[in-house]
CSV table of C-alpha atoms and ligand atoms in Angstrom, one decimal:
chain,number,residue,atom,x,y,z
A,947,UNK,CA,101.7,255.3,184.1
A,948,UNK,CA,103.3,258.1,181.8
A,949,UNK,CA,102.1,257.9,178.3
A,950,UNK,CA,104.5,260.4,176.9
A,951,UNK,CA,107.7,261.8,178.2
A,952,UNK,CA,110.1,264.3,176.8
A,953,UNK,CA,113.7,264.2,178.1
A,954,UNK,CA,116.0,267.4,177.9
A,955,UNK,CA,114.6,268.5,174.5
A,956,UNK,CA,116.5,271.0,172.5
A,957,UNK,CA,115.6,272.7,169.3
A,958,UNK,CA,117.7,275.0,167.2
A,959,UNK,CA,116.8,276.7,164.0
A,960,UNK,CA,119.3,278.3,161.6
A,961,UNK,CA,122.8,277.8,160.7
A,962,UNK,CA,125.8,278.2,162.9
A,963,UNK,CA,125.9,282.0,162.2
A,964,UNK,CA,122.4,283.0,163.4
A,965,UNK,CA,121.6,279.8,165.2
A,966,UNK,CA,118.2,280.3,167.3
A,967,UNK,CA,117.3,278.3,170.3
A,968,UNK,CA,113.6,277.5,170.3
A,969,UNK,CA,113.5,274.8,172.8
A,970,UNK,CA,115.8,275.0,175.8
A,971,UNK,CA,116.1,271.8,177.8
A,972,UNK,CA,112.5,271.1,178.4
A,973,UNK,CA,111.8,267.8,180.1
A,974,UNK,CA,108.1,266.8,180.9
A,975,UNK,CA,105.9,263.8,181.6
A,976,UNK,CA,102.4,263.4,180.8
A,977,UNK,CA,100.2,260.7,182.5
A,978,UNK,CA,97.9,258.5,180.6
A,979,UNK,CA,94.4,260.0,180.5
A,980,UNK,CA,95.6,263.3,181.6
A,981,UNK,CA,94.1,266.6,179.8
A,982,UNK,CA,97.5,268.6,179.8
A,983,UNK,CA,98.0,272.0,178.5
A,984,UNK,CA,100.9,274.0,177.3
A,985,UNK,CA,100.9,277.8,177.6
A,986,UNK,CA,103.2,280.7,176.9
A,987,UNK,CA,103.6,284.1,175.0
A,988,UNK,CA,103.6,283.8,171.1
A,989,UNK,CA,107.0,282.9,169.9
A,990,UNK,CA,107.9,280.9,173.2
A,991,UNK,CA,108.1,277.6,171.2
A,992,UNK,CA,104.8,276.0,172.0
A,993,UNK,CA,104.0,274.7,168.5
A,994,UNK,CA,107.5,273.7,168.1
A,995,UNK,CA,107.3,271.6,171.4
A,996,UNK,CA,103.9,269.9,170.2
A,997,UNK,CA,105.4,269.0,166.9
A,998,UNK,CA,108.5,267.5,168.8
A,999,UNK,CA,106.2,265.6,171.2
A,1000,UNK,CA,104.1,264.3,168.3
A,1001,UNK,CA,106.8,263.2,166.1
A,1002,UNK,CA,106.1,265.7,163.5
A,1003,UNK,CA,109.5,267.2,164.0
A,1004,UNK,CA,112.8,265.8,165.4
A,1005,UNK,CA,114.3,267.5,168.2
A,1006,UNK,CA,118.1,268.9,167.9
A,1007,UNK,CA,118.8,266.8,171.1
A,1008,UNK,CA,116.8,265.0,173.6
A,1009,UNK,CA,114.3,262.1,173.5
A,1010,UNK,CA,110.6,261.5,173.5
A,1011,UNK,CA,109.2,258.2,175.0
A,1012,UNK,CA,105.7,256.8,173.9
A,1013,UNK,CA,104.7,254.3,176.8
A,1014,UNK,CA,108.3,253.7,177.5
A,1015,UNK,CA,109.6,253.3,174.1
A,1016,UNK,CA,111.8,255.9,172.5
A,1017,UNK,CA,110.2,257.3,169.4
A,1018,UNK,CA,112.6,260.2,168.7
A,1019,UNK,CA,114.6,258.2,166.2
A,1020,UNK,CA,112.1,255.8,164.6
A,1021,UNK,CA,112.2,255.6,160.8
A,1022,UNK,CA,109.4,256.8,158.7
A,1023,UNK,CA,107.3,253.8,158.4
A,1024,UNK,CA,107.3,253.1,162.0
A,1025,UNK,CA,106.6,256.7,162.6
A,1026,UNK,CA,103.6,256.6,160.2
A,1027,UNK,CA,102.3,253.5,161.9
A,1028,UNK,CA,102.7,255.2,165.3
A,1029,UNK,CA,100.8,258.3,164.1
A,1030,UNK,CA,98.1,256.4,162.4
A,1031,UNK,CA,97.5,253.9,165.2
A,1032,UNK,CA,98.1,255.9,168.4
A,1033,UNK,CA,98.0,259.6,167.7
A,1034,UNK,CA,95.4,262.1,166.5
A,1035,UNK,CA,96.0,265.6,165.4
A,1036,UNK,CA,94.0,268.8,165.6
A,1037,UNK,CA,95.9,271.7,164.0
A,1038,UNK,CA,94.6,275.4,163.8
A,1039,UNK,CA,94.5,275.2,160.1
A,1040,UNK,CA,92.4,272.0,160.4
A,1041,UNK,CA,94.3,270.3,157.3
A,1042,UNK,CA,91.1,269.2,155.8
A,1043,UNK,CA,91.3,267.9,152.2
A,1044,UNK,CA,89.1,270.4,150.2
A,1045,UNK,CA,88.2,267.7,147.4
A,1046,UNK,CA,86.9,265.2,149.8
A,1047,UNK,CA,83.5,265.5,151.5
A,1048,UNK,CA,83.1,265.7,155.5
A,1049,UNK,CA,82.5,261.9,155.7
A,1050,UNK,CA,85.8,261.0,153.7
A,1051,UNK,CA,87.8,263.3,155.5
A,1052,UNK,CA,86.9,262.0,158.9
A,1053,UNK,CA,87.2,258.4,157.7
A,1054,UNK,CA,90.8,259.1,156.1
A,1055,UNK,CA,92.9,257.7,159.1
A,1056,UNK,CA,90.7,254.5,158.9
A,1057,UNK,CA,91.2,254.2,155.2
A,1058,UNK,CA,94.7,254.4,155.7
A,1059,UNK,CA,94.7,251.8,158.4
A,1060,UNK,CA,92.7,249.6,155.8
A,1061,UNK,CA,89.8,249.1,157.9
A,1062,UNK,CA,86.7,247.4,156.5
A,1063,UNK,CA,84.0,249.7,155.0
A,1064,UNK,CA,81.4,248.5,157.5
A,1065,UNK,CA,83.7,249.3,160.5
A,1066,UNK,CA,84.6,252.7,158.6
A,1067,UNK,CA,80.8,253.8,158.3
A,1068,UNK,CA,79.9,252.5,161.8
A,1069,UNK,CA,82.8,254.6,163.4
A,1070,UNK,CA,82.3,257.6,161.2
A,1071,UNK,CA,78.5,257.7,162.5
A,1072,UNK,CA,79.6,257.2,165.9
A,1073,UNK,CA,82.0,260.2,166.1
A,1074,UNK,CA,79.8,262.3,163.9
A,1075,UNK,CA,77.1,261.9,166.5
A,1076,UNK,CA,79.5,262.6,169.4
A,1077,UNK,CA,80.5,265.9,167.7
A,1078,UNK,CA,77.1,266.9,166.5
A,1079,UNK,CA,77.9,266.8,162.7
A,1080,UNK,CA,75.8,264.0,161.3
A,1081,UNK,CA,73.9,266.3,159.0
A,1082,UNK,CA,77.2,267.7,157.4
A,1083,UNK,CA,78.7,264.3,156.1
A,1084,UNK,CA,77.9,264.9,152.5
A,1085,UNK,CA,79.2,268.5,152.4
A,1086,UNK,CA,82.7,269.7,151.2
A,1087,UNK,CA,84.9,271.7,153.7
A,1088,UNK,CA,84.2,275.0,152.0
A,1089,UNK,CA,80.4,274.4,152.3
A,1090,UNK,CA,80.5,274.4,156.1
A,1091,UNK,CA,81.4,277.2,158.7
A,1092,UNK,CA,84.8,277.3,160.4
A,1093,UNK,CA,83.4,276.0,163.6
A,1094,UNK,CA,81.9,273.0,161.9
A,1095,UNK,CA,85.3,272.5,160.2
A,1096,UNK,CA,87.0,272.6,163.5
A,1097,UNK,CA,84.5,269.9,164.7
A,1098,UNK,CA,85.2,267.8,161.5
A,1099,UNK,CA,89.0,267.9,162.3
A,1100,UNK,CA,88.2,266.9,166.0
A,1101,UNK,CA,86.2,264.0,164.6
A,1102,UNK,CA,89.0,262.9,162.4
A,1103,UNK,CA,91.4,263.1,165.1
A,1104,UNK,CA,89.6,260.8,167.2
A,1105,UNK,CA,88.2,258.4,164.7
A,1106,UNK,CA,91.0,255.7,165.2
A,1107,UNK,CA,90.4,255.8,169.0
A,1108,UNK,CA,93.9,257.3,169.4
A,1109,UNK,CA,95.7,257.1,172.7
A,1110,UNK,CA,96.8,260.7,172.4
A,1111,UNK,CA,95.2,263.8,170.8
A,1112,UNK,CA,97.5,266.7,170.0
A,1113,UNK,CA,95.8,269.9,169.6
A,1114,UNK,CA,97.3,273.1,168.6
A,1115,UNK,CA,95.1,276.3,169.4
A,1116,UNK,CA,92.1,274.1,168.5
A,1117,UNK,CA,89.7,277.0,169.5
A,1118,UNK,CA,91.9,279.6,167.9
A,1119,UNK,CA,89.5,280.5,165.0
A,1120,UNK,CA,86.1,279.6,166.9
A,1121,UNK,CA,83.5,282.0,168.5
A,1122,UNK,CA,82.9,281.3,172.1
A,1123,UNK,CA,80.0,279.3,171.8
A,1124,UNK,CA,81.8,276.8,169.3
A,1125,UNK,CA,85.0,277.0,171.3
A,1126,UNK,CA,82.9,275.9,174.5
A,1127,UNK,CA,81.4,273.1,172.5
A,1128,UNK,CA,84.6,271.7,171.1
A,1129,UNK,CA,86.3,271.9,174.6
A,1130,UNK,CA,83.2,270.1,176.1
A,1131,UNK,CA,83.6,267.5,173.4
A,1132,UNK,CA,87.3,267.1,174.2
A,1133,UNK,CA,86.5,266.7,177.7
A,1134,UNK,CA,84.1,264.0,177.0
A,1135,UNK,CA,86.5,262.1,174.8
A,1136,UNK,CA,89.0,262.5,177.6
A,1137,UNK,CA,86.7,261.2,180.3
A,1138,UNK,CA,84.6,258.6,178.5
A,1139,UNK,CA,87.3,257.1,176.1
A,1140,UNK,CA,90.1,257.7,178.4
A,1141,UNK,CA,92.1,259.6,175.6
A,1142,UNK,CA,95.2,261.7,176.7
A,1143,UNK,CA,95.0,265.3,175.5
A,1144,UNK,CA,97.8,267.5,175.0
A,1145,UNK,CA,96.7,271.0,174.1
A,1146,UNK,CA,98.5,274.2,173.2
A,1147,UNK,CA,96.9,277.5,173.6
A,1148,UNK,CA,97.4,281.1,174.7
A,1149,UNK,CA,93.7,281.5,175.6
A,1150,UNK,CA,92.9,281.2,179.4
A,1151,UNK,CA,89.4,280.1,178.7
A,1152,UNK,CA,90.5,277.1,176.6
A,1153,UNK,CA,93.4,276.4,179.2
A,1154,UNK,CA,90.9,276.3,182.0
A,1155,UNK,CA,89.6,272.8,180.7
A,1156,UNK,CA,93.1,271.3,181.3
A,1157,UNK,CA,93.9,269.4,184.5
A,1158,UNK,CA,97.4,270.5,184.4
A,1159,UNK,CA,99.2,273.4,182.5
A,1160,UNK,CA,103.0,273.8,181.8
A,1161,UNK,CA,104.0,277.4,181.2
A,1162,UNK,CA,106.9,278.1,178.8
A,1163,UNK,CA,108.8,281.4,178.6
A,1164,UNK,CA,112.0,282.2,176.9
A,1165,UNK,CA,111.9,278.6,175.4
A,1166,UNK,CA,112.2,276.9,178.9
A,1167,UNK,CA,109.7,275.9,181.5
A,1168,UNK,CA,108.5,278.9,183.6
A,1169,UNK,CA,106.0,277.2,186.0
A,1170,UNK,CA,103.3,274.5,186.3
A,1171,UNK,CA,99.6,275.0,187.4
A,1172,UNK,CA,97.5,271.9,188.6
A,1173,UNK,CA,93.8,272.2,188.7
A,1174,UNK,CA,92.4,271.8,192.2
A,1175,UNK,CA,88.9,273.4,192.4
A,1176,UNK,CA,86.5,274.5,189.8
A,1177,UNK,CA,87.1,275.5,186.2
A,1178,UNK,CA,86.4,279.1,187.1
A,1179,UNK,CA,88.8,279.3,189.9
A,1180,UNK,CA,91.4,277.5,187.5
A,1181,UNK,CA,90.7,280.2,184.9
A,1182,UNK,CA,91.6,283.0,187.3
A,1183,UNK,CA,94.8,281.3,188.4
A,1184,UNK,CA,95.7,280.9,184.8
A,1185,UNK,CA,95.2,284.5,184.2
A,1186,UNK,CA,97.3,285.4,187.1
A,1187,UNK,CA,100.1,283.2,185.9
A,1188,UNK,CA,99.9,284.8,182.5
A,1189,UNK,CA,100.3,288.3,184.1
A,1190,UNK,CA,103.3,287.0,186.0
A,1191,UNK,CA,104.9,285.8,182.7
A,1192,UNK,CA,104.1,288.9,180.8
A,1193,UNK,CA,104.8,289.3,177.1
A,1194,UNK,CA,101.1,289.4,176.0
B,1279,ATP,N1,110.7,275.9,160.6
B,1279,ATP,C1,111.4,277.1,161.4
B,1279,ATP,N2,112.5,277.7,161.0
B,1279,ATP,C2,112.9,278.6,161.6
B,1279,ATP,N3,112.4,279.2,162.8
B,1279,ATP,C3,111.3,278.6,163.1
B,1279,ATP,C4,110.6,277.5,162.4
B,1279,ATP,N4,109.4,277.1,163.2
B,1279,ATP,C5,109.3,278.1,164.1
B,1279,ATP,N5,110.5,279.0,164.1
B,1279,ATP,C6,110.6,280.0,165.3
B,1279,ATP,O1,110.6,279.4,166.5
B,1279,ATP,C7,110.0,280.2,167.2
B,1279,ATP,C8,109.0,279.6,168.2
B,1279,ATP,O2,107.9,279.3,167.3
B,1279,ATP,P1,106.5,278.4,167.6
B,1279,ATP,O3,105.8,278.5,166.3
B,1279,ATP,O4,107.1,277.3,168.4
B,1279,ATP,O5,105.9,279.5,168.7
B,1279,ATP,P2,104.5,279.5,169.6
B,1279,ATP,O6,104.8,279.5,170.9
B,1279,ATP,O7,103.8,278.4,168.9
B,1279,ATP,O8,103.9,280.9,169.0
B,1279,ATP,P3,102.4,281.3,168.6
B,1279,ATP,O9,101.6,281.4,170.1
B,1279,ATP,O10,102.4,282.6,167.8
B,1279,ATP,O11,101.8,280.2,167.8
B,1279,ATP,C9,109.5,281.5,166.6
B,1279,ATP,O12,110.5,282.7,166.9
B,1279,ATP,C10,109.6,281.0,165.2
B,1279,ATP,O13,109.8,282.1,164.2
B,1280,MG,MG1,102.0,278.2,167.7
């Protein structure tokens, strides 16, 4: 079953004079439970595409479907409900709230969803254990490292058991050890909770954790790679594809 479908997506920025086409007729399907990647050179439109797929931005034309239902033109209350119930977000700048401690940052989606405090603390404990940040719950974001912040953002993204996690360069500010750990956690969530993951990156190592990667170039689909053998073999294929695309 496809959990998310994009149909003939277009995105323009700017007025009629200097109109810039950022997404040029991209269609894609993501299966439920997939670990799906989007790659491409800087400025190719990856973040824009992810924002459109996750309802953070509306396309200029085209449609996005979540489990068969068109979500492109939902009104704000329905959109907020969908984002809170079904989606989790990990963006590069984390979007942690600086005045809230780690525990309250992680709990935020459940507070918004008006869950009981016992359920909230049980679930916070569960994801904090999964991500190895139990000992950080009382700290403020500024008191923990970048890698730890990234894991807090991942914990918050998965706290409401979303059906899809959208991640934009989630390893962008991590060293290789923290990046590997985060990717292993995402793989675990994907495999153990069946969470669909849609990840944008320009890093071949990060991308090698995906099962399938769509490459975009000049704002359209350039190619697709499906992982067959080991992660290491896939990593090499990704690098070859990047060389074929050029631009970085
Ligand atoms: N709100 C906006 N208004 C105008 N132009 C924008 C806006 N957002 C993005 N763009 C332009 O759209 C293009 C694609 O941007 P996008 O952020 O999607 O690229 P990207 O593939 O994510 O790049 P990177 O790898 O550097 O993050 C860029 O040229 C950018 O300047
Ligand atoms: Mg980007």
